[in-house]
mmCIF file of C-alpha atoms in Angstrom:
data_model
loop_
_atom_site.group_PDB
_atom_site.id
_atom_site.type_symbol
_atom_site.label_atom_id
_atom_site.label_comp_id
_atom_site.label_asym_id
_atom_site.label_seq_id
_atom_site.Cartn_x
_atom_site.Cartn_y
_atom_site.Cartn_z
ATOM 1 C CA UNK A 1 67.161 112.235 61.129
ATOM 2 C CA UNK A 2 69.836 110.531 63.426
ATOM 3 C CA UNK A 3 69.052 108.309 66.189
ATOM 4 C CA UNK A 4 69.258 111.972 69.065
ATOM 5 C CA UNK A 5 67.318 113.925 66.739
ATOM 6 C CA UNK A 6 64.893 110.929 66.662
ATOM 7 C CA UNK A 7 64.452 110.842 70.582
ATOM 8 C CA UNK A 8 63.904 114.388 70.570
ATOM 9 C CA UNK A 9 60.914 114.068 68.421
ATOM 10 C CA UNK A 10 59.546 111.428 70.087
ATOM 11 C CA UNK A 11 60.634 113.318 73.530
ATOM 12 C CA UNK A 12 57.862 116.366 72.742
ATOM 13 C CA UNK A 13 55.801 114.528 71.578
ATOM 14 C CA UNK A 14 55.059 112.059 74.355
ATOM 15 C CA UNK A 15 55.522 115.126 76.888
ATOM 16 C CA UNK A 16 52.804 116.424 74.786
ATOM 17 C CA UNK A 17 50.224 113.411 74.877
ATOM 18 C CA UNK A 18 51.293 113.033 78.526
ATOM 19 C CA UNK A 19 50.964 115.992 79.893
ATOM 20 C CA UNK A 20 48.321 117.163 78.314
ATOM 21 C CA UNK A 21 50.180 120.160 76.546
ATOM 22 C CA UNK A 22 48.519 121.117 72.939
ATOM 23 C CA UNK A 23 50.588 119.632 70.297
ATOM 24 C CA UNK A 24 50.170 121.113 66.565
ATOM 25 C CA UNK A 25 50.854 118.938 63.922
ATOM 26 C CA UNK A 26 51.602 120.909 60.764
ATOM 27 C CA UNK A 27 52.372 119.202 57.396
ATOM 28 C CA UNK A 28 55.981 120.982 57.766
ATOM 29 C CA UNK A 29 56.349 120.770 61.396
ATOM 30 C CA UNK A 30 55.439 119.892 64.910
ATOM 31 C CA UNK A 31 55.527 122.453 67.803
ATOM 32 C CA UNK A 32 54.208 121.493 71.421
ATOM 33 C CA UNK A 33 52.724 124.612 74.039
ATOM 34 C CA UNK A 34 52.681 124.241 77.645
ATOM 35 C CA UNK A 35 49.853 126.591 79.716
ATOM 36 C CA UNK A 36 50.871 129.755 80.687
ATOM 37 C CA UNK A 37 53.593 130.353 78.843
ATOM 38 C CA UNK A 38 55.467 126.911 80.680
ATOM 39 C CA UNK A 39 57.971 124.512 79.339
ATOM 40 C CA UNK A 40 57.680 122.761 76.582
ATOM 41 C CA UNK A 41 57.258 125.612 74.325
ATOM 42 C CA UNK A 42 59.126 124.694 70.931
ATOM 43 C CA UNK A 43 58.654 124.167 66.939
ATOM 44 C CA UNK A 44 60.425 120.607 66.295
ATOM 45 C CA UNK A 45 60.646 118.228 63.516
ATOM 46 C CA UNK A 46 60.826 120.487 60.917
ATOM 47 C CA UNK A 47 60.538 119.157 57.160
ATOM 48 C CA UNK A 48 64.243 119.402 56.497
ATOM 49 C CA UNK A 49 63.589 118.587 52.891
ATOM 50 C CA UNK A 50 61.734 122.124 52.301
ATOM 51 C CA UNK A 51 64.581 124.726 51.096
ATOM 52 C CA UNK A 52 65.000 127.405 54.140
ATOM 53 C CA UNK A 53 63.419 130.148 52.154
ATOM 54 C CA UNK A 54 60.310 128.369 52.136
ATOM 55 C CA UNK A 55 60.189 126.739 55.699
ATOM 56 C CA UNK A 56 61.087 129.952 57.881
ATOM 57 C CA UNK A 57 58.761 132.378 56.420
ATOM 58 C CA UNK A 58 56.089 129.618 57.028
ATOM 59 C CA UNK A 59 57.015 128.837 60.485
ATOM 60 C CA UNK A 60 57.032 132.568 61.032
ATOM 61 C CA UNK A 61 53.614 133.362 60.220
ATOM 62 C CA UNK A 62 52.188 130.515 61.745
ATOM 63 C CA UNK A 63 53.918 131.154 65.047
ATOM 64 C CA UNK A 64 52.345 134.995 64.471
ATOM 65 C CA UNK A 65 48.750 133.644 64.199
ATOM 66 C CA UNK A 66 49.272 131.072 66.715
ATOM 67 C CA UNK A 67 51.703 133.298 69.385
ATOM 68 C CA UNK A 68 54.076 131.049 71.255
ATOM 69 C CA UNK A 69 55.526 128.722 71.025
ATOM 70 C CA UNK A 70 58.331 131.430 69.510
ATOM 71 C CA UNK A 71 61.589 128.404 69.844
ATOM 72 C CA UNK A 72 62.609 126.852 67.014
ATOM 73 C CA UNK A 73 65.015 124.168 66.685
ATOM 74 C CA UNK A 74 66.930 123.041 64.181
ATOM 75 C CA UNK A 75 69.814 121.178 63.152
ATOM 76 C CA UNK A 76 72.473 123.687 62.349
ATOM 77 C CA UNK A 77 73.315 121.427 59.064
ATOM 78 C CA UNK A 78 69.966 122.903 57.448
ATOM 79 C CA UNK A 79 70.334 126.698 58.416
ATOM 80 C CA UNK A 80 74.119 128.374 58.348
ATOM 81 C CA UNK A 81 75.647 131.985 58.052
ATOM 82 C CA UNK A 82 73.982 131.940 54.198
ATOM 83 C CA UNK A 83 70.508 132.129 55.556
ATOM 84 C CA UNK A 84 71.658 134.674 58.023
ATOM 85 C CA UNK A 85 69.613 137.564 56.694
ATOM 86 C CA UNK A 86 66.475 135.185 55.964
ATOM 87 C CA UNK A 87 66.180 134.470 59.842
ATOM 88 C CA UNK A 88 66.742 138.241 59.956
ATOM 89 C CA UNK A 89 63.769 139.125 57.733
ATOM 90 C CA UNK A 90 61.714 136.519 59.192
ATOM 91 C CA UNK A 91 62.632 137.927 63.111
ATOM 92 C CA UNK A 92 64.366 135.045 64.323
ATOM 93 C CA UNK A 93 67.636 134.990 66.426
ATOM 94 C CA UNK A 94 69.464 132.290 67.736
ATOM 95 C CA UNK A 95 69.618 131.784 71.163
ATOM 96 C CA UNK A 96 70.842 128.327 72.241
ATOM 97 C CA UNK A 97 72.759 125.499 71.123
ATOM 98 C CA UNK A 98 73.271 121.824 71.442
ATOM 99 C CA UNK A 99 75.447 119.369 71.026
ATOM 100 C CA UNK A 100 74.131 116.427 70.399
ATOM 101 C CA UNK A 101 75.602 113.813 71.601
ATOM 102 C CA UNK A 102 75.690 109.550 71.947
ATOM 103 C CA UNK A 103 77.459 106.988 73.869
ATOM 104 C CA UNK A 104 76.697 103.506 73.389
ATOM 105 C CA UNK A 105 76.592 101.041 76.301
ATOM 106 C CA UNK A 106 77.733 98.344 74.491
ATOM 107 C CA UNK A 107 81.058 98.548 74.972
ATOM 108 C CA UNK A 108 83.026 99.439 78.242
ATOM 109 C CA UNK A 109 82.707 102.673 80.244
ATOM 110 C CA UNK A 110 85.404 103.793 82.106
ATOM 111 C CA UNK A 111 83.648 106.292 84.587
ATOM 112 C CA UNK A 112 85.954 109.778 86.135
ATOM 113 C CA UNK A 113 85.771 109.790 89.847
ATOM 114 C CA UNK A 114 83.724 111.739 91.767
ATOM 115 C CA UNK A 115 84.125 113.008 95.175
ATOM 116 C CA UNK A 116 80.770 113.740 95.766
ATOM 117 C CA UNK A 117 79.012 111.422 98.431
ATOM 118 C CA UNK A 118 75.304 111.669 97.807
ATOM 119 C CA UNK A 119 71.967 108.758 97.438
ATOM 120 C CA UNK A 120 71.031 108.337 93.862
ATOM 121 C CA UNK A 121 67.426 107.105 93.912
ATOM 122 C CA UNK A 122 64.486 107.910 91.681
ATOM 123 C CA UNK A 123 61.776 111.202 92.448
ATOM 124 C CA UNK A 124 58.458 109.631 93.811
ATOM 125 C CA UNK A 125 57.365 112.594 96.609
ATOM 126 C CA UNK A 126 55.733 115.013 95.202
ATOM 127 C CA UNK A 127 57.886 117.641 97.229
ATOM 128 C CA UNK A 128 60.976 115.573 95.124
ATOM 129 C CA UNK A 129 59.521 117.150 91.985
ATOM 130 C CA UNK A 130 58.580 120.280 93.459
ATOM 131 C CA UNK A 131 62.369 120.309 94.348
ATOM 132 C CA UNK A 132 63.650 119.016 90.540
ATOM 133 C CA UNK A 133 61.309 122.003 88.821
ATOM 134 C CA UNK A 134 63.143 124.180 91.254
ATOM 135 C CA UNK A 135 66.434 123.307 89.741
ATOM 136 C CA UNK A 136 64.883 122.928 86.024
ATOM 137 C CA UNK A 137 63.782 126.590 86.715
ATOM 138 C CA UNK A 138 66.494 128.116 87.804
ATOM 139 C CA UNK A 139 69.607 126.559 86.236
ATOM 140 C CA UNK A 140 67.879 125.674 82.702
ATOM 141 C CA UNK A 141 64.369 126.819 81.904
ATOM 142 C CA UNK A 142 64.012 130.877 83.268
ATOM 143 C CA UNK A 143 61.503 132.184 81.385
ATOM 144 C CA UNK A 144 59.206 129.209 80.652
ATOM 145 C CA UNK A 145 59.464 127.018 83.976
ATOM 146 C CA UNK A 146 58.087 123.397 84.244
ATOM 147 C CA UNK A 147 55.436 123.523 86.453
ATOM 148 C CA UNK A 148 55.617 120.378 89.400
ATOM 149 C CA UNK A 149 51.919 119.276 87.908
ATOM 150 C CA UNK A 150 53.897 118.280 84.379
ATOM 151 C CA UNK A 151 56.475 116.635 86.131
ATOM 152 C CA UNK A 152 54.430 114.781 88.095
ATOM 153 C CA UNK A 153 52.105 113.627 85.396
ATOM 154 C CA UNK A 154 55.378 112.648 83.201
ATOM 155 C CA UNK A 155 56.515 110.890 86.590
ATOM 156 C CA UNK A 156 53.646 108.541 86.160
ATOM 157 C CA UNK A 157 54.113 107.181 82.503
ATOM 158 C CA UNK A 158 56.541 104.486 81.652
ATOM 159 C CA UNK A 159 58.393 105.812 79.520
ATOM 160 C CA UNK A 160 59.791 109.039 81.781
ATOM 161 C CA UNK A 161 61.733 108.267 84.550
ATOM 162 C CA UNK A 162 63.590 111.185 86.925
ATOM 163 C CA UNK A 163 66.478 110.361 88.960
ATOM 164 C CA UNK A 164 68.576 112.381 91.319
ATOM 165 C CA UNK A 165 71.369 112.684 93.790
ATOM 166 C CA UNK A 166 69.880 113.800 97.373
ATOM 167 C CA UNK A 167 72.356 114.898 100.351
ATOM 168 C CA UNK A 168 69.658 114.428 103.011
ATOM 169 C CA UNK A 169 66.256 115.030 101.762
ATOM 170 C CA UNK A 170 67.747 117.725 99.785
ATOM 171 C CA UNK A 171 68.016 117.295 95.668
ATOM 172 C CA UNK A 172 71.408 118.295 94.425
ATOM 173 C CA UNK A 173 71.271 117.320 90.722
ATOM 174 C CA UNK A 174 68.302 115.509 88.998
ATOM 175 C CA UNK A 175 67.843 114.524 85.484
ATOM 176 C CA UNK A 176 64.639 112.948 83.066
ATOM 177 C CA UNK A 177 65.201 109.772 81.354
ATOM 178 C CA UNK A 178 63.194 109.236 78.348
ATOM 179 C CA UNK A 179 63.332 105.561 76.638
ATOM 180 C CA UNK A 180 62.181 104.643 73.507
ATOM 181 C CA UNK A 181 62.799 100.590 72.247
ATOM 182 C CA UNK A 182 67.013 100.334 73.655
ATOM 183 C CA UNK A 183 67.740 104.204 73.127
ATOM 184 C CA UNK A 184 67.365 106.827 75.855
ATOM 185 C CA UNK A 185 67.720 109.769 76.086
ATOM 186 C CA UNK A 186 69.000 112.520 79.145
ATOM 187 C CA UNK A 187 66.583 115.412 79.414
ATOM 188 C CA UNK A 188 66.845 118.988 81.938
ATOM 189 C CA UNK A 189 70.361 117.724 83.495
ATOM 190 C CA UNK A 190 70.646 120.009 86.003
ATOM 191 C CA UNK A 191 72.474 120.744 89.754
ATOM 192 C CA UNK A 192 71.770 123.318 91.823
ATOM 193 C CA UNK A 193 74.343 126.476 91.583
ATOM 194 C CA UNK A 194 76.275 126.114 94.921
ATOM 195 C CA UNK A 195 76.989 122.931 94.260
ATOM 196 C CA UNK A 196 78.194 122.767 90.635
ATOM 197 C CA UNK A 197 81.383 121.920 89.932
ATOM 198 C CA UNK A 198 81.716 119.518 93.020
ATOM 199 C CA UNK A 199 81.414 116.139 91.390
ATOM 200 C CA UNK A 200 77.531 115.692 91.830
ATOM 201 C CA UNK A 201 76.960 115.856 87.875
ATOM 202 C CA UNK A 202 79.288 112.974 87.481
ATOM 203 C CA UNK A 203 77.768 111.486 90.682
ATOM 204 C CA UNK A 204 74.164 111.351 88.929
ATOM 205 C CA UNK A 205 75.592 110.556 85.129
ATOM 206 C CA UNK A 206 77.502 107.549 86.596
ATOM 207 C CA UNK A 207 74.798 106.386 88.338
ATOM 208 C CA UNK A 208 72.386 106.786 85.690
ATOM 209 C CA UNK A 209 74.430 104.933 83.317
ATOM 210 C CA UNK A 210 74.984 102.290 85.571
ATOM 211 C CA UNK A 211 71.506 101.774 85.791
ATOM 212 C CA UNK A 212 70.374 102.361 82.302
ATOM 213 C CA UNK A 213 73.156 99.432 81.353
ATOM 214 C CA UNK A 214 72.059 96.785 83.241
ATOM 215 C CA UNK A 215 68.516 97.178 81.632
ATOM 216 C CA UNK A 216 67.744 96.790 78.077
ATOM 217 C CA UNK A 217 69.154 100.400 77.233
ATOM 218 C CA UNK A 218 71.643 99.843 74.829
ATOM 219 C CA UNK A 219 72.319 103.786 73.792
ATOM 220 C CA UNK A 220 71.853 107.337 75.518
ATOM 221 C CA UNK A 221 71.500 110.829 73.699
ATOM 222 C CA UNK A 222 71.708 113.735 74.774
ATOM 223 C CA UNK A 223 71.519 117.636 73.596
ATOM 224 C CA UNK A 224 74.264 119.002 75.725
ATOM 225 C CA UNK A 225 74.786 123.069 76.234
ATOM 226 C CA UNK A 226 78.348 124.356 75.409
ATOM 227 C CA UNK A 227 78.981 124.225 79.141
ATOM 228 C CA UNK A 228 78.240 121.032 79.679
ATOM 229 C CA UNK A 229 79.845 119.140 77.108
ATOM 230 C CA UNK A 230 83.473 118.952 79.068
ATOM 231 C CA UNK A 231 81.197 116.541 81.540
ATOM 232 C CA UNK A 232 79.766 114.193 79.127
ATOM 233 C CA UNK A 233 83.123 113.716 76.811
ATOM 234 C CA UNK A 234 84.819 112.518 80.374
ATOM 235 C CA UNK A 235 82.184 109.404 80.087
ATOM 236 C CA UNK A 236 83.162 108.667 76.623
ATOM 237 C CA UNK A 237 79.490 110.650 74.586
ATOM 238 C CA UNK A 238 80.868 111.485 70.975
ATOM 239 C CA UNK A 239 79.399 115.000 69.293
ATOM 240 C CA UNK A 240 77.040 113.919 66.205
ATOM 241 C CA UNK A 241 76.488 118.100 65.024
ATOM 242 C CA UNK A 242 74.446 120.868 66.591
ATOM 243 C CA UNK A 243 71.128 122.074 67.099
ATOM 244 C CA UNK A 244 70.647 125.418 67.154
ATOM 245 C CA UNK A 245 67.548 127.426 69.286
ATOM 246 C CA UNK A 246 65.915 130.315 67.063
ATOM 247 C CA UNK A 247 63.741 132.538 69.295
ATOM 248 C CA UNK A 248 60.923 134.803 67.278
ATOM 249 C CA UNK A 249 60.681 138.371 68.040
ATOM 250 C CA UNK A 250 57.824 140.318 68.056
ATOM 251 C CA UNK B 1 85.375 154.523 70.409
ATOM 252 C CA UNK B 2 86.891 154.128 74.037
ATOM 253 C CA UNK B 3 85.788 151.071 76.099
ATOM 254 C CA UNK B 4 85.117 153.559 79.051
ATOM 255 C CA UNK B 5 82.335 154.681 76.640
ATOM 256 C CA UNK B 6 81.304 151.594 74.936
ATOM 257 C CA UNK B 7 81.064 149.913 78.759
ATOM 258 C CA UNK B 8 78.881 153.146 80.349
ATOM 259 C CA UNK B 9 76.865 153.089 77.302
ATOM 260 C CA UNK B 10 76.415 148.900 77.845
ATOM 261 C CA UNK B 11 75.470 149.202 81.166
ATOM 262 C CA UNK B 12 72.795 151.595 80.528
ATOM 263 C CA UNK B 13 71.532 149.294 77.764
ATOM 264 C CA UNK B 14 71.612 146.216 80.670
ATOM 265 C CA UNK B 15 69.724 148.903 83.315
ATOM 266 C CA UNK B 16 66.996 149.138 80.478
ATOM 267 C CA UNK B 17 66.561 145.632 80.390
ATOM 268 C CA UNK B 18 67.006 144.046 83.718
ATOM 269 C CA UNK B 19 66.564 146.986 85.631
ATOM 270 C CA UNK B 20 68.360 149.801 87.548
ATOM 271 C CA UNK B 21 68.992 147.917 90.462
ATOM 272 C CA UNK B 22 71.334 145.188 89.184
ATOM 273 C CA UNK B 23 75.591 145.843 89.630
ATOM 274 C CA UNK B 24 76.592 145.385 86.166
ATOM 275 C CA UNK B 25 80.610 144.884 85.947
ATOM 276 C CA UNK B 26 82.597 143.634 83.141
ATOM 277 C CA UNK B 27 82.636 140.231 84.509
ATOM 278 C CA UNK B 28 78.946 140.051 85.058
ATOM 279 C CA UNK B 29 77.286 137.083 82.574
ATOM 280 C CA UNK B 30 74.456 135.607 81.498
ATOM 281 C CA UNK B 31 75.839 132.472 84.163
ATOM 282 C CA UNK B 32 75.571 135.289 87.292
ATOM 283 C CA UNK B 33 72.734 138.068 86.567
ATOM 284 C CA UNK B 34 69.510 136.711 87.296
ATOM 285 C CA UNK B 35 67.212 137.315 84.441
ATOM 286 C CA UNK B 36 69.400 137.023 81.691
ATOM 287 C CA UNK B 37 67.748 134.217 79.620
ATOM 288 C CA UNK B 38 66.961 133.304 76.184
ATOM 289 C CA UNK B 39 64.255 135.950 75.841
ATOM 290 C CA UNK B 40 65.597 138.595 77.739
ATOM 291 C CA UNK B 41 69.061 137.761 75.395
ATOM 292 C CA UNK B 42 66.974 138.584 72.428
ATOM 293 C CA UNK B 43 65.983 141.815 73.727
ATOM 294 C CA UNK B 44 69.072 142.797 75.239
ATOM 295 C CA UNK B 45 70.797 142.468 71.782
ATOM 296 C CA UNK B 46 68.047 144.176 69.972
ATOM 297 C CA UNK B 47 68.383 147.192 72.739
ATOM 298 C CA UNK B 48 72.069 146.672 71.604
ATOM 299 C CA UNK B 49 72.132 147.325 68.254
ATOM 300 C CA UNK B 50 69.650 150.535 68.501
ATOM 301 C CA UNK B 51 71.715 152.241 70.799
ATOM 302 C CA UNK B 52 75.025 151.178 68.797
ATOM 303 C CA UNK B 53 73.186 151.523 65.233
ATOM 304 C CA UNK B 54 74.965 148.046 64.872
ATOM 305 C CA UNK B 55 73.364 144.892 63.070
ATOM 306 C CA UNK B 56 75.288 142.254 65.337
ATOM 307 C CA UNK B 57 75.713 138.769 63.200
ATOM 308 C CA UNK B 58 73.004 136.397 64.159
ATOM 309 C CA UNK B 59 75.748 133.529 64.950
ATOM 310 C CA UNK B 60 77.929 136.134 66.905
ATOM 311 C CA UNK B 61 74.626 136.516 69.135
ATOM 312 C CA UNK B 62 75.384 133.113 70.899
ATOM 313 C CA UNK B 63 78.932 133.868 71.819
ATOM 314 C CA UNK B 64 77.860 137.422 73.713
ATOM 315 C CA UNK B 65 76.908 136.548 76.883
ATOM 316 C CA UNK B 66 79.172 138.129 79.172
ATOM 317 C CA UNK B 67 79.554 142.350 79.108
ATOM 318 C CA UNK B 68 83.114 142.078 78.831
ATOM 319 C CA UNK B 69 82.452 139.770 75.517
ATOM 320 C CA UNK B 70 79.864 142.642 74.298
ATOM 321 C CA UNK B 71 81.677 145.546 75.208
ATOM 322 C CA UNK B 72 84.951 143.723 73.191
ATOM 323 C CA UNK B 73 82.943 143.117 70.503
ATOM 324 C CA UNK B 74 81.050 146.643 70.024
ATOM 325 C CA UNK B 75 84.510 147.785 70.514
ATOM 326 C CA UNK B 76 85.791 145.820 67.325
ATOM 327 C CA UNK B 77 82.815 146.817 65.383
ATOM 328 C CA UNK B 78 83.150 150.272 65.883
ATOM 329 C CA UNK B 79 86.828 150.734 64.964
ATOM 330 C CA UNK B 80 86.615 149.358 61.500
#
């Protein structure tokens, strides 16, 4: 398991213990349930040494005894086109992917302008997180939202940290920071739709990394869509392989 | 099969799913129609391949998420 993969893991986990979402611990995998049907709802950590054959149709029952969570991720490495009618027979269908992605802060970053004039700060009001789960919902999440109560309980441990770019009171583009030892990691990037494309993504990543740099952070990660990869190879993150999102069907 | 066809037929698949009252055009994608998320995606390509009698390649799933991508591809399907 690489160092992203890692901070994923640990990611679910601790929004698991923090937010008081049930978290399964199988001897082949982890998976972590929000209530009512709400973010996080995912099978993680799978036991990569298991052949494919013998994980999926295992994964797939349990997720049929135990209903959601139905997401499934994992590296794209471990499952490929050979194991296409195996996800087939055991109903899942990819849905997502991710790139995963590193830059270390060690050496020099040369940041892109941005035209985008906005206040980085960090969410403390609750109607700031009521405002970030809007975005979460809309541009990321849709059909298993983040309700404000999990955001505000991750809000209140150490290790989770949200930051955004306001214009005004309003939040243009937020982001969760997850930190484990020097390694962190970027969780539900997000800007609101009318104002993507207009520098305010590079506006919070610069400012993010600015920050994260002159602490102890000495590496981010990050599981980037296909979209927004362009974004985060203009700050210098490299592409360590995919993750792929299997949804199960009824 | 004619893309006039493969497109009517498409956007009566979309109606099913998201409902009636959605414009569905050949630019429209999963980026513009509200709705069209991970689950929905699922559905939409199972709705797919019933009314095509097409089994649509699991890793092809991720690229189709625009209806001119879809109808493109049902159209390449079809003519082999």
């Amino acid at each position: 398991m690489n160092k992203i993969e890692k901070n994923l893991v640990d990611f679910y986990l601790a929004v698991a213990q923090t937010a008081g979402c049930l978290l399964y611990s199988e001897p082949s995998f982890r998976a972590v349930k929000g209530t009512d049907g709400g973010w996080p709802d995912l099978v993680f950590a799978p036991d990569y040494s298991l052949p494919p054959a013998q994980l999926l149709p295992l994964v797939s029952r349990w997720i049929g005894i135990h209903g959601a969570p139905r997401n499934l991720v994992i590296d794209s490495a471990y499952l490929n086109r050979n194991h296409l009618s195996l996800l087939r027979d055991n109903g899942f269908f990819p849905v997502d992917s991710w790139q995963m992605m590193q830059l270390s802060l060690r050496k020099t970053i040369v940041f892109p302008r941005s035209a985008a004039k906005g206040q980085f700060r960090e969410l403390e009001h609750p109607a700031d997180f009521e405002q970030f789960c809007g975005i979460a919902n809309r541009e990321l999440l849709g059909n298993m939202p983040v309700s404000p109560q999990v955001v505000q309980r991750l809000s209140t441990a150490e290790r989770f940290r949200f930051w955004g770019v306001f214009v005004g009171e309003e939040l243009i583009a937020a982001l969760l920071v997850f930190a484990v030892a020097d390694v962190a990691g970027l969780y539900l990037v997000a800007a609101r739709k009318e104002f993507q494309l207009r520098g305010f993504g590079s506006l919070l990543l610069q400012q993010t990394l600015k920050a994260l740099k002159s602490s102890a952070i000495r590496s981010v990660v990050l599981h980037a869509s296909r979209k927004a990869v362009p974004l985060y190879e203009k700050f210098g993150f490299a592409n360590f392989g995919n993750l792929y999102i299997y949804r199960k069907t009824e | 099969m004619a893309h006039e066809e493969i497109f009517s037929r498409v956007v009566k698949v979309f109606h099913q799913v998201f409902g009636a009252t959605h414009a569905i055009g050949y630019s429209t994608s999963s980026a513009d129609l509200a709705g069209w998320d991970s689950l929905n995606h699922v559905i939409l390509i199972q709705e797919l391949e019933k009314e095509f009698g097409l089994h649509f390649d699991l890793f092809d799933v991720l690229e189709l998420t625009s209806v001119e991508g879809i109808v493109n591809f049902i159209a390449s399907k079809t003519a082999r």
